[in-house]
XYZ file of C-alpha atoms in Angstrom:
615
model
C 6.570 33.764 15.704
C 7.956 31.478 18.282
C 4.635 32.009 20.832
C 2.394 30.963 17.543
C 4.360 28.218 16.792
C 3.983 26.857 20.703
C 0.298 28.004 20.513
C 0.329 25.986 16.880
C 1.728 22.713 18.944
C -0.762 23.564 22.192
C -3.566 22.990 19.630
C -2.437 19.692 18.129
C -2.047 21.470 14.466
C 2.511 21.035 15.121
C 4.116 18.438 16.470
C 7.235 19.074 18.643
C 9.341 18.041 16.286
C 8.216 20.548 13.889
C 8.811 23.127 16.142
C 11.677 21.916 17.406
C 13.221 21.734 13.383
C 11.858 25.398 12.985
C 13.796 26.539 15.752
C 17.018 24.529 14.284
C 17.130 26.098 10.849
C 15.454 29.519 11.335
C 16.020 31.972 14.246
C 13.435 34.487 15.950
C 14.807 37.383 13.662
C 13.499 35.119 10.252
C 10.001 34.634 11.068
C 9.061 33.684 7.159
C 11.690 30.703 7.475
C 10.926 29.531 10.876
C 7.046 29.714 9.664
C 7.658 27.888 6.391
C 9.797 25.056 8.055
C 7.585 24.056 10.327
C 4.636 23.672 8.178
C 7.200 21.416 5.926
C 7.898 19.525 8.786
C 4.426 19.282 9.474
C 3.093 18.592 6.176
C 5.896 15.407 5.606
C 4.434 13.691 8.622
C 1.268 13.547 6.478
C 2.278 12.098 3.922
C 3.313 14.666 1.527
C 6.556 14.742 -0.140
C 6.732 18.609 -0.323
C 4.697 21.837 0.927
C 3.283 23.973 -2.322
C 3.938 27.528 -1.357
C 0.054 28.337 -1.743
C -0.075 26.176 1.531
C 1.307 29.379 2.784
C -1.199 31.711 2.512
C -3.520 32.317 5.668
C -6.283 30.400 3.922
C -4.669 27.204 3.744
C -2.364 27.577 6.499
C -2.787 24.617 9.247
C -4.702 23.310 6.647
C -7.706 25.868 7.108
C -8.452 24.990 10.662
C -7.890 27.999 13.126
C -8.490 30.605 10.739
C -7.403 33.316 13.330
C -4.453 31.990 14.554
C -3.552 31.820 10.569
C -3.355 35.536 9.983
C -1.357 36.116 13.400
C 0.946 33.418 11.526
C 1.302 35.635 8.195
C 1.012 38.715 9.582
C 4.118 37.703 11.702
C 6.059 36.753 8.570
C 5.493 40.187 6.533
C 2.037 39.143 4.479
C 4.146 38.010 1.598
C 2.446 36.944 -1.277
C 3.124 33.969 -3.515
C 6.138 35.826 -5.384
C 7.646 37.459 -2.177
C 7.460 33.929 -0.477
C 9.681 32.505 -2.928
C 11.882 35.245 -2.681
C 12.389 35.656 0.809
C 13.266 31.775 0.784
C 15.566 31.664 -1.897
C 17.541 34.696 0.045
C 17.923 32.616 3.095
C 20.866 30.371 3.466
C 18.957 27.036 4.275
C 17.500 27.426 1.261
C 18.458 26.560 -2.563
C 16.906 25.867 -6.139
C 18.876 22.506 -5.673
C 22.198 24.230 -7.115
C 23.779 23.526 -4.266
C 23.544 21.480 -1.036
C 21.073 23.234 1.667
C 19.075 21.599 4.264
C 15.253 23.115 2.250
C 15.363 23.408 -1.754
C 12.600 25.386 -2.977
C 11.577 24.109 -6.850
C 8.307 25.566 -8.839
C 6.941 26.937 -5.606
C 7.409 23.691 -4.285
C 10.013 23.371 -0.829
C 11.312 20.368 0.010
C 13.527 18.560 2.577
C 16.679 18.515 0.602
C 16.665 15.172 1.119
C 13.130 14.224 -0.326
C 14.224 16.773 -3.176
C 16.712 14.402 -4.292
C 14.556 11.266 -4.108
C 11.614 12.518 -6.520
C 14.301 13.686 -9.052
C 16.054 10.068 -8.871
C 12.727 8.628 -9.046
C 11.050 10.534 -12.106
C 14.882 9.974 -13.948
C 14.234 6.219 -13.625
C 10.918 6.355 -14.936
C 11.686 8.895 -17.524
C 14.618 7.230 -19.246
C 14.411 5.779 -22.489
C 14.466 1.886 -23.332
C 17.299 0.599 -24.590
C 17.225 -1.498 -27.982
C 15.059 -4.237 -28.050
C 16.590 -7.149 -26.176
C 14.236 -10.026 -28.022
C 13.118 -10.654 -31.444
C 9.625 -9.329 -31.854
C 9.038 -12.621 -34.238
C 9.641 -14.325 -30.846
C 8.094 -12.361 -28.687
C 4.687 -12.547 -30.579
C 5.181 -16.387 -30.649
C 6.156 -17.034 -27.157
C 2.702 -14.434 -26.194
C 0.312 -16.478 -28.250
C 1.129 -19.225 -26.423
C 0.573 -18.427 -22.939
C -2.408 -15.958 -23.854
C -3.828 -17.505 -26.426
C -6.868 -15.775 -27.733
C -8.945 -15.329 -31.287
C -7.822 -11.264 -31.368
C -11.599 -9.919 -30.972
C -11.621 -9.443 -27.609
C -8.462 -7.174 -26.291
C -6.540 -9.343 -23.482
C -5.018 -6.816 -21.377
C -3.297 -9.459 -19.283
C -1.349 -10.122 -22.862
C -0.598 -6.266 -23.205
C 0.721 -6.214 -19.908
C 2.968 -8.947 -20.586
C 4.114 -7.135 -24.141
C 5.005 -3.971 -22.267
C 6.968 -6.008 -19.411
C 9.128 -7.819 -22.160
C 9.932 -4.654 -24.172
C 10.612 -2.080 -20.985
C 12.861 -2.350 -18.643
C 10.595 -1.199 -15.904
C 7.106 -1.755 -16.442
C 4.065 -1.122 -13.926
C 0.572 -2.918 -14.106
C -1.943 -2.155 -12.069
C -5.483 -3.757 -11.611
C -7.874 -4.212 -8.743
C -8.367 -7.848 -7.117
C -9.741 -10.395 -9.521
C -7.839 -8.803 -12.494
C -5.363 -11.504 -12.842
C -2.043 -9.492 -11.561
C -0.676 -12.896 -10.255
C -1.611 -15.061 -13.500
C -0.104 -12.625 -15.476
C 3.330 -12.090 -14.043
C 3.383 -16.316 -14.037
C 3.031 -16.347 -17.282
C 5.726 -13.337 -18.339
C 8.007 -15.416 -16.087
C 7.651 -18.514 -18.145
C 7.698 -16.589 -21.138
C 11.293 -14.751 -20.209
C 12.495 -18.225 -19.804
C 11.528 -19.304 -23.214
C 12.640 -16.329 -24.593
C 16.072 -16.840 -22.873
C 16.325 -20.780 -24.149
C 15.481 -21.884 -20.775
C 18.841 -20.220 -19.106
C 19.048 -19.335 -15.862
C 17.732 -15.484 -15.077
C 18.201 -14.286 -11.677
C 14.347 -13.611 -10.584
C 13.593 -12.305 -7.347
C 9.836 -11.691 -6.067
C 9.235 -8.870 -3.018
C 6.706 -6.798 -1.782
C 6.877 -4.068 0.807
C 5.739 -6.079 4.383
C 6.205 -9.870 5.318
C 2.820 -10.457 4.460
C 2.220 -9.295 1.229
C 5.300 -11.523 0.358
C 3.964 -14.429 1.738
C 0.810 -14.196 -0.034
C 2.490 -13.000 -3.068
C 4.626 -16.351 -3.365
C 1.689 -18.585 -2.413
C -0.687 -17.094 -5.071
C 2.339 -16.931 -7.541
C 3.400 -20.724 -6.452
C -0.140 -21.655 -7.755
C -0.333 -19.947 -10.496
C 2.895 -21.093 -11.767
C 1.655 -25.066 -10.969
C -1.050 -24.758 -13.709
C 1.083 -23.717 -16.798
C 2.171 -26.995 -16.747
C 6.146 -26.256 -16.286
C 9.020 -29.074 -16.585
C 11.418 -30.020 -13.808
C 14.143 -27.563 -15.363
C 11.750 -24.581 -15.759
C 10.447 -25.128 -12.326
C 14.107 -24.789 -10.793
C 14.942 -22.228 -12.460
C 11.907 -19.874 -10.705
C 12.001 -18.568 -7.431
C 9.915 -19.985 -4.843
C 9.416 -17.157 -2.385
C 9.308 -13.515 -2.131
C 11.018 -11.766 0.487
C 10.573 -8.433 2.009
C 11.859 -5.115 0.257
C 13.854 -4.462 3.432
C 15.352 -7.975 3.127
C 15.975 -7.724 -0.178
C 18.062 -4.282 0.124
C 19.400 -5.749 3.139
C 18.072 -2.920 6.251
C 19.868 -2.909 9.198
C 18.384 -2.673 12.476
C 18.301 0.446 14.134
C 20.163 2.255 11.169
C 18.996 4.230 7.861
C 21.810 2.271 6.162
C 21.113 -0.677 3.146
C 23.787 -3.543 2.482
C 22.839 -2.807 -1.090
C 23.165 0.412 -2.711
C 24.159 2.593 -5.966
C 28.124 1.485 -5.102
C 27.198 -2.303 -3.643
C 24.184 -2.806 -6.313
C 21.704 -6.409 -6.445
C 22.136 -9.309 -8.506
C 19.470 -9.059 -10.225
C 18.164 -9.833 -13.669
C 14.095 -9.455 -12.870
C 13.125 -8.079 -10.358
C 9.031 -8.553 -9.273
C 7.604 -6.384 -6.638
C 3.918 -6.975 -5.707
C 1.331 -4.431 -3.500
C 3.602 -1.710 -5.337
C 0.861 1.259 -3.975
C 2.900 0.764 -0.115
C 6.040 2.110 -1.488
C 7.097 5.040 -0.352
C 9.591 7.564 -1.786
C 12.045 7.127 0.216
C 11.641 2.967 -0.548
C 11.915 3.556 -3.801
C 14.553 5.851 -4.161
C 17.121 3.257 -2.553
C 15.491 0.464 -4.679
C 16.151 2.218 -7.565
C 19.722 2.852 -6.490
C 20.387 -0.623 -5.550
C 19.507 -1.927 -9.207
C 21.954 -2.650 -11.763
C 21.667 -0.838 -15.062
C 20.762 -4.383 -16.632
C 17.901 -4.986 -14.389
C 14.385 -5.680 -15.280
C 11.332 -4.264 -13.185
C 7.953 -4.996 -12.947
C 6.289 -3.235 -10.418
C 2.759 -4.499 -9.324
C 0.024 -2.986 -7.705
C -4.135 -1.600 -7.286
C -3.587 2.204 -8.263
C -6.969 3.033 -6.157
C -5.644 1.505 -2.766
C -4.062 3.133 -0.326
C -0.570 4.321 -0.395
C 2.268 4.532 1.539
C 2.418 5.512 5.423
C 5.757 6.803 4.662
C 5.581 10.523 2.134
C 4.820 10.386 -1.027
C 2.288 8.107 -3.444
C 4.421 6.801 -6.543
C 2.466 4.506 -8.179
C -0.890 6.462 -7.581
C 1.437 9.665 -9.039
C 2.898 7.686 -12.136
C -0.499 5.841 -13.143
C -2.164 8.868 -14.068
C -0.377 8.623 -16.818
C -2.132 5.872 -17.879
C -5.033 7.794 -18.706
C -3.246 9.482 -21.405
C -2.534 6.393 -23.514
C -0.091 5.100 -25.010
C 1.879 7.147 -27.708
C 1.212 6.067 -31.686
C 4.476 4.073 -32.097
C 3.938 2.124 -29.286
C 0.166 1.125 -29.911
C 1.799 -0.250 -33.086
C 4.063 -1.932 -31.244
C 2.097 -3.531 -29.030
C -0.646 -4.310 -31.604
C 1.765 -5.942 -33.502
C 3.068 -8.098 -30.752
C -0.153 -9.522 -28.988
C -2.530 -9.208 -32.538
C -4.642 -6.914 -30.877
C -5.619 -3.780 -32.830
C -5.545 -0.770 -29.962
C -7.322 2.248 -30.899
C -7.085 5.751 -29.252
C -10.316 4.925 -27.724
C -9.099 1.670 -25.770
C -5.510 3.593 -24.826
C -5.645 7.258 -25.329
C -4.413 8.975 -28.044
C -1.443 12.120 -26.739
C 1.119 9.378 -24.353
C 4.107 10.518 -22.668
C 6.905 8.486 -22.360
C 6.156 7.268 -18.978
C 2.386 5.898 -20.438
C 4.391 3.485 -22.565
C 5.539 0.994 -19.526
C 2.274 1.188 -18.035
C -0.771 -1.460 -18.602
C -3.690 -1.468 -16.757
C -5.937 -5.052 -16.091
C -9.790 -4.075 -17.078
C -11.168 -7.343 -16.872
C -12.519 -9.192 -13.848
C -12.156 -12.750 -13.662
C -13.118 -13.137 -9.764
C -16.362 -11.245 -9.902
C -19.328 -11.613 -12.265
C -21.241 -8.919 -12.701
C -23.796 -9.536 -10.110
C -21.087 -8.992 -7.373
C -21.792 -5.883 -4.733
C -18.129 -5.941 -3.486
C -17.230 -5.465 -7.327
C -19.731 -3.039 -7.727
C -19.274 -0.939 -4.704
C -15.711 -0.998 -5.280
C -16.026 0.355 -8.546
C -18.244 3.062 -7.309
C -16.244 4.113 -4.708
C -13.104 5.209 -6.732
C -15.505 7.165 -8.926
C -16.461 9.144 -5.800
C -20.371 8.400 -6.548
C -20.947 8.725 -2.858
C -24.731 8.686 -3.478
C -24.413 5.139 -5.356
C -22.583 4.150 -2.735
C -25.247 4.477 -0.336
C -27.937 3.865 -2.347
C -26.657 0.261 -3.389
C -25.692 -0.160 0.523
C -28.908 0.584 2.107
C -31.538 -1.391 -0.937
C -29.660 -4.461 0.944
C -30.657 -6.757 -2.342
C -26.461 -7.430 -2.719
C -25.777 -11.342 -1.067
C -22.294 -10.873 -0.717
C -22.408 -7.205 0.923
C -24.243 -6.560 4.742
C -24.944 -3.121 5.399
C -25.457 -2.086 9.288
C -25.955 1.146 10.770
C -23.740 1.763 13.870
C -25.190 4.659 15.849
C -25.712 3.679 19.678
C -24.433 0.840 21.896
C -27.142 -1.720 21.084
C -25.878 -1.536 17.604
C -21.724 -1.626 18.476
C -23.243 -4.865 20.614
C -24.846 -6.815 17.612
C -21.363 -5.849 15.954
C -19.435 -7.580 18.554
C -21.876 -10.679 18.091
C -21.158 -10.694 14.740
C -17.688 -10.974 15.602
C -18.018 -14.300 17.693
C -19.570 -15.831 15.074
C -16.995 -14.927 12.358
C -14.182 -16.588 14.967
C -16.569 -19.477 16.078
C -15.174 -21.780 13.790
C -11.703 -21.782 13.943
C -11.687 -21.483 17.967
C -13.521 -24.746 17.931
C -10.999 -26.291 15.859
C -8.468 -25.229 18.682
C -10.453 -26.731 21.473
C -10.432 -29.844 19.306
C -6.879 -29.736 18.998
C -7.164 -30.230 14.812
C -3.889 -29.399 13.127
C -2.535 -26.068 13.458
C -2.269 -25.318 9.698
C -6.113 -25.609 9.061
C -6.726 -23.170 11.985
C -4.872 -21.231 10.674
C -6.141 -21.512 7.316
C -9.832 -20.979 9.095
C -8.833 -18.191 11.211
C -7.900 -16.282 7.943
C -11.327 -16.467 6.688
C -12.618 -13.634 8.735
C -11.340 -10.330 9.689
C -12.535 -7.515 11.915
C -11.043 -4.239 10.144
C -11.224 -0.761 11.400
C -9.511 2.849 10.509
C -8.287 3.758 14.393
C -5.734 2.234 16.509
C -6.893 3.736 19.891
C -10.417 4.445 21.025
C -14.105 1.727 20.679
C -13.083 1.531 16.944
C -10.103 1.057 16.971
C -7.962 -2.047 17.378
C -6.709 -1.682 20.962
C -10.512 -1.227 22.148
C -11.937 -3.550 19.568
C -9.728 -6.247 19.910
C -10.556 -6.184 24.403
C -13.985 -6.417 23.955
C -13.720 -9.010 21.049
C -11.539 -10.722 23.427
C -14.073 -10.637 26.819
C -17.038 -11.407 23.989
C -15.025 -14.799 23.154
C -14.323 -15.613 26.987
C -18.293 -14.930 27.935
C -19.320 -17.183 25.210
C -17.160 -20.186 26.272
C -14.567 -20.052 23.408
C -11.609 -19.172 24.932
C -10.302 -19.735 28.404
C -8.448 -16.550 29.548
C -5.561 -17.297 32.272
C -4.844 -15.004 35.487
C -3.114 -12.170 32.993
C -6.307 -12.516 30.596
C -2.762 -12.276 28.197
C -1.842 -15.622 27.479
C -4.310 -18.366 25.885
C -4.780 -21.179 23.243
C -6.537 -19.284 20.330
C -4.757 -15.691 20.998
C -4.221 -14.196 17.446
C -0.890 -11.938 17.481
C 0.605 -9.910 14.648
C 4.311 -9.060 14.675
C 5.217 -5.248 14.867
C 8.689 -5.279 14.475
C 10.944 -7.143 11.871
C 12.800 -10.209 13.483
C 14.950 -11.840 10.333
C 16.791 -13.725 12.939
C 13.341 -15.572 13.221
C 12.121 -15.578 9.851
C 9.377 -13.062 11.423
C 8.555 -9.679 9.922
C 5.928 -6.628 10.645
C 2.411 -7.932 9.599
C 3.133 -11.683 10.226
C 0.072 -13.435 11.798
C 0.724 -16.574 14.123
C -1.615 -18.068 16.965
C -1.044 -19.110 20.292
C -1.822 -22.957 20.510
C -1.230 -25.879 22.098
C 1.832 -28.207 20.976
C 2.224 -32.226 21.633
C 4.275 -30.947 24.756
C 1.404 -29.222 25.953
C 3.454 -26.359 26.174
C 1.825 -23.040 24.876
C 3.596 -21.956 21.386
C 3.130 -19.670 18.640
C 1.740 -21.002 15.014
C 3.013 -19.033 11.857
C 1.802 -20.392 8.280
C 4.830 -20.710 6.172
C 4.410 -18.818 2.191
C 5.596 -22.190 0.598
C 3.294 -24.440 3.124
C 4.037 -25.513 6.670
C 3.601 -24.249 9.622
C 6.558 -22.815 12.313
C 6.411 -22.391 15.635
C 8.283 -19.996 18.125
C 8.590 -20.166 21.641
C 6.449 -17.106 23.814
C 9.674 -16.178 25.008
C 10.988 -15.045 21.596
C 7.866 -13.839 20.666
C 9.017 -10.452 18.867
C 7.309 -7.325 19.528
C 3.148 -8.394 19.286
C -0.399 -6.806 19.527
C -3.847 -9.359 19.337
C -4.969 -9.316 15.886
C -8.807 -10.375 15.921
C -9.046 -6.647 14.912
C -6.541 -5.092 12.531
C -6.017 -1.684 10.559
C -6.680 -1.207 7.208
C -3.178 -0.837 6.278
C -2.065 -3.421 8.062
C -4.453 -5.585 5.846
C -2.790 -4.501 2.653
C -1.469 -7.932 0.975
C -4.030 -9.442 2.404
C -7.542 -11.151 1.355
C -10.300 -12.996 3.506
C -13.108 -15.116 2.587
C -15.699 -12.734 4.958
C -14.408 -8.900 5.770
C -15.676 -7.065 8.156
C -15.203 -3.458 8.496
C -16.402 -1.420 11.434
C -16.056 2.743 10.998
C -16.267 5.398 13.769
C -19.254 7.168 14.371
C -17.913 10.978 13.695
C -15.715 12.109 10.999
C -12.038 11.891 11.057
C -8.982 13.142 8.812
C -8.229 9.007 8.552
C -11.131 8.688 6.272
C -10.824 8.700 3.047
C -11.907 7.071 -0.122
C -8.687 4.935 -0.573
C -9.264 3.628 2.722
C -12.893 2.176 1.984
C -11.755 1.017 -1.240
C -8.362 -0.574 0.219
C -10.702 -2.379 3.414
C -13.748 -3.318 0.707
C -11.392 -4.935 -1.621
C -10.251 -6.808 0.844
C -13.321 -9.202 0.372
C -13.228 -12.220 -1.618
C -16.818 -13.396 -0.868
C -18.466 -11.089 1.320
C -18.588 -8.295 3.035
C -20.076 -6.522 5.976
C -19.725 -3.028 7.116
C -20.542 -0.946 10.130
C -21.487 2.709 10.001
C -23.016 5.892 10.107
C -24.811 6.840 6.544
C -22.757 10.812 7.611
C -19.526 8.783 7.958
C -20.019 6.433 4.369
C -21.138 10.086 2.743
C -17.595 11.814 4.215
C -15.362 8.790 3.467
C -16.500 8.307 -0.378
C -16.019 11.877 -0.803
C -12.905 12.676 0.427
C -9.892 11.823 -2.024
C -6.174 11.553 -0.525
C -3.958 14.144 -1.798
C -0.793 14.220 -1.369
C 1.674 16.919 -2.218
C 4.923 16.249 -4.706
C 6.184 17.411 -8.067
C 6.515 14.025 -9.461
C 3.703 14.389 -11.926
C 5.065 17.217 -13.553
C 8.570 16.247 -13.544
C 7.473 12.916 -15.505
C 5.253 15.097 -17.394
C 8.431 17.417 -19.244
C 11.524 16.179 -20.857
């Protein structure tokens, strides 16, 4: 077993790593554990929280790609079926049902990392448990909803649902794609926990996943906030910015260890988190530990985008729910609260529990129905590949630009496009104008791609974009070709000591000094600077991934594909880049590559579903 294994890694289908953990827990004389643990090493570096024991079996073993060198693999480990797999497993020392502690816990033909084992059961036990009693008067609560969501009950408001399940859960997720009114909604449950607390003081705190998505999170929440109209008192008693969820649990660098944790646990009354789709399991398993008993959650997010780098995809896994409805108590409930009348046909009709503290936004306020980006985004989580295409290529859409990219001449007019979409803001820089509005102009385009390495991906896209700029006069590279007014950087590694965090955006200009700095926009306004020196660890960002673009929106999105098929394409990726898009969009690719990507659905392996899904 050890020579396939090596011949496994040769072939790019193992890491070392998961050879090297096969060889830890298994020796040469257990060929059916050493197998088994490397493909569940292998399979959590994609993404998946656990390896289904059908994953096994020679046709699904290195996920069907060298067929041959499958059957070697199982012929090796005794041809067990389904039924002698588990048993051989649950014989071997490493591994347990979770009765006691062993490094592999094998549960419903599922094996897990012990460790990941005991983060989906936390996680489905904190979804799963039952609300205490009602904390407000329903009277109240109906009173205080009318008046931030007024309405004349014929039309449902969903944003008013979603703010009815907040105030009578104690976790509550809403999801909703951009334009849905996430932001205005969670403004106005804020100001209407205040009222329903007589104006006291409730410790709020607002986070998302990366530095980004909190900075966008409390400038679009700032603004939404301004126009309810708010006294001095109310206003003080809101937070003003969102922080990171590493900040808030308090990472260390260098170490798996939190500050806060199940025995040193927040102070925290509400507790906000936007972009909730990025959070892994891991993530939330120590948020969840970290929260008090008397905490409130409201977990935000877009179902349909992508989800986390890290293993596992929670709110993806728990909104599915959402298609079963809500149960027949709590329609009443809610009906009674918001004076909507919800039917089984607007909510379902057979909820479980965990459908009850979900909501999800179904009306678009950004886009009117004539909108391609609405329409193609819409299409693309349906998986209509062919209306995809179809509405791509008739080219009648104003907001959406369609472009093949099959040969050079093509990946050229690309790269033109490019200099035009950073013409304007590199003009303001060689006019000197104020470093906050180019900032605020630089943000209105973005190049996004899929890769990191290779012509489409950043670290060759963001050279030529960068040589494109200098041949056209609008940027003067120095000897390095490294360090020039107009240089876009993003920040790959958290810096707290500097206010900096992963997915910041700054831009090298010019200060009164004439000394070259770094520009960062500030989430509540302002603009910082920090010295090259300090500069934490960088990359030029005129082209960015897709996930690093999470959290973030841009007037004009551009979004450049390779020209064969990859395992990085999937639906939630188009959907994730295309939503990025307030006004319009553009996109570069192969009709074979649109067809592949619309098609193919992340899927991730865990047992969350199911364990939310039994009581």
């Amino acid at each position: 077993m050890e020579k396939i294994l090596a011949e496994a890694q040769q072939l790019h289908l193992f890491r070392p790593l998961d050879v090297q953990f096969a060889r830890m827990l298994a020796t040469s004389a257990d060929p059916t554990l050493m197998l088994a643990s490397a493909c569940l090493s292998a399979n959590a570096s994609s993404g998946h929280v656990c390896l289904p024991l059908e994953r096994l079996m020679p046709a699904q073993l290195f996920n069907g790609r060298m067929p041959l060198l499958a059957q070697q693999a199982w012929l090796r480990a005794g041809r067990p079926s389904l039924e002698e797999w588990q048993k051989i497993l649950l014989n071997s020392k490493a591994v347990s049902s979770g009765s006691h502690p062993t490094p592999l816990v094998l549960d419903k033909q599922r094996l897990y990392l012990q460790r990941m084992w005991r983060y989906e059961c936390k996680v489905a036990q904190f979804f799963k448990r039952r609300p205490p009693p009602a904390e407000y008067n329903g009277t109240n609560i109906a009173s205080v909803l009318t008046r931030y969501f007024p309405s004349d009950g014929t039309v449902i408001n969903w944003q008013k649902i979603a703010a009815a399940v907040a105030i009578t859960r104690p976790v509550a997720l809403i999801s909703g794609g951009p334009g849905t009114g996430k932001t205005t909604t969670v403004a106005k449950m804020m100001a209407a926990f205040l009222q329903l607390n007589n104006n006291k003081r409730l410790r709020m705190i607002m986070a998302a996943p990366t530095g980004k998505a909190a900075s966008r999170l409390s400038e679009s929440l700032g603004l939404a906030l301004k126009r309810l109209g708010l006294n001095e008192q109310q206003k003080q008693l809101l937070p003003l910015e969102a922080i990171t969820l590493h900040h808030l649990l308090g990472a260390q660098p260098n170490s798996q260890k939190m500050i806060y944790h199940q025995d040193n646990q927040l102070q925290v009354d509400i507790l906000i988190i936007d972009e909730a789709s990025m959070i892994d399991l891991t993530m939330m398993a120590n948020l969840i530990a970290a929260l008090p008993p008397q905490a409130r959650v409201i977990f935000l997010g877009d179902r349909f985008q992508l989800s986390s780098v890290e293993a596992g995809a929670v709110l993806s896994d728990i909104c599915q729910f959402a298609e079963s409805g809500y149960s027949s108590e709590r329609r009443a409930e809610l009906s009674r609260l918001t004076g909507f009348t919800l039917s089984e046909d607007d909510t379902g009709c057979c909820g479980y529990g965990v459908a009850d503290s979900l909501c999800l936004l179904r009306n678009n306020y950004r886009f009117d129905e004539s909108s391609g980006i609405n329409r193609l985004a819409n299409i693309i989580h349906t998986g209509d590949y062919k209306g995809a295409i179809k509405l791509l290529k008739a080219g009648i859409e104003r907001d959406i630009n369609y472009k093949q990219l099959r040969d050079a001449e093509e990946y050229l007019r690309m790269l033109n496009d490019c200099i035009d979409g950073y013409k304007d803001y590199l003009q303001q820089v060689h006019k000197h104008d104020a470093p906050d509005k180019i900032l605020e102009s630089f943000n209105r385009f973005r190049l996004l791609c899929a890769l990191r390495e290779g012509p489409f991906g950043i670290a060759g896209l963001n050279e030529r974009i960068k040589w494109a700029l200098s041949n056209s006069g609008l940027i003067a590279l120095d000897n390095t070709a490294h360090w020039y007014a107009g240089r876009p950087v993003m920040i790959l590694r958290n810096a707290p000591e500097l206010d900096l965090y992963n997915g910041d955006i700054g831009i090298f200009l010019w200060d009164s000094q004439q000394t070259l700095r770094v520009h960062f926009s500030l989430p509540v306004g302002g603009v910082k600077t920090i010295s090259l020196r300090r500069l934490p660890e960088h990359e030029t960002a005129f082209a960015m991934t897709v996930h690093k673009s999470q959290g973030s929106e841009f007037h004009h999105t551009a979004l450049v594909l390779p020209n064969k098929i990859l395992p990085v394409l999937t639906r939630e990726l188009f959907y994730t880049a295309v939503t990025r898009a307030r006004s319009r969009l553009s996109i570069y690719a192969t009709e074979k590559v649109l067809q592949h990507i619309i098609k193919t659905k992340t899927l991730r392996s865990s047992g969350l579903i199911e364990r939310l899904a039994t009581d």
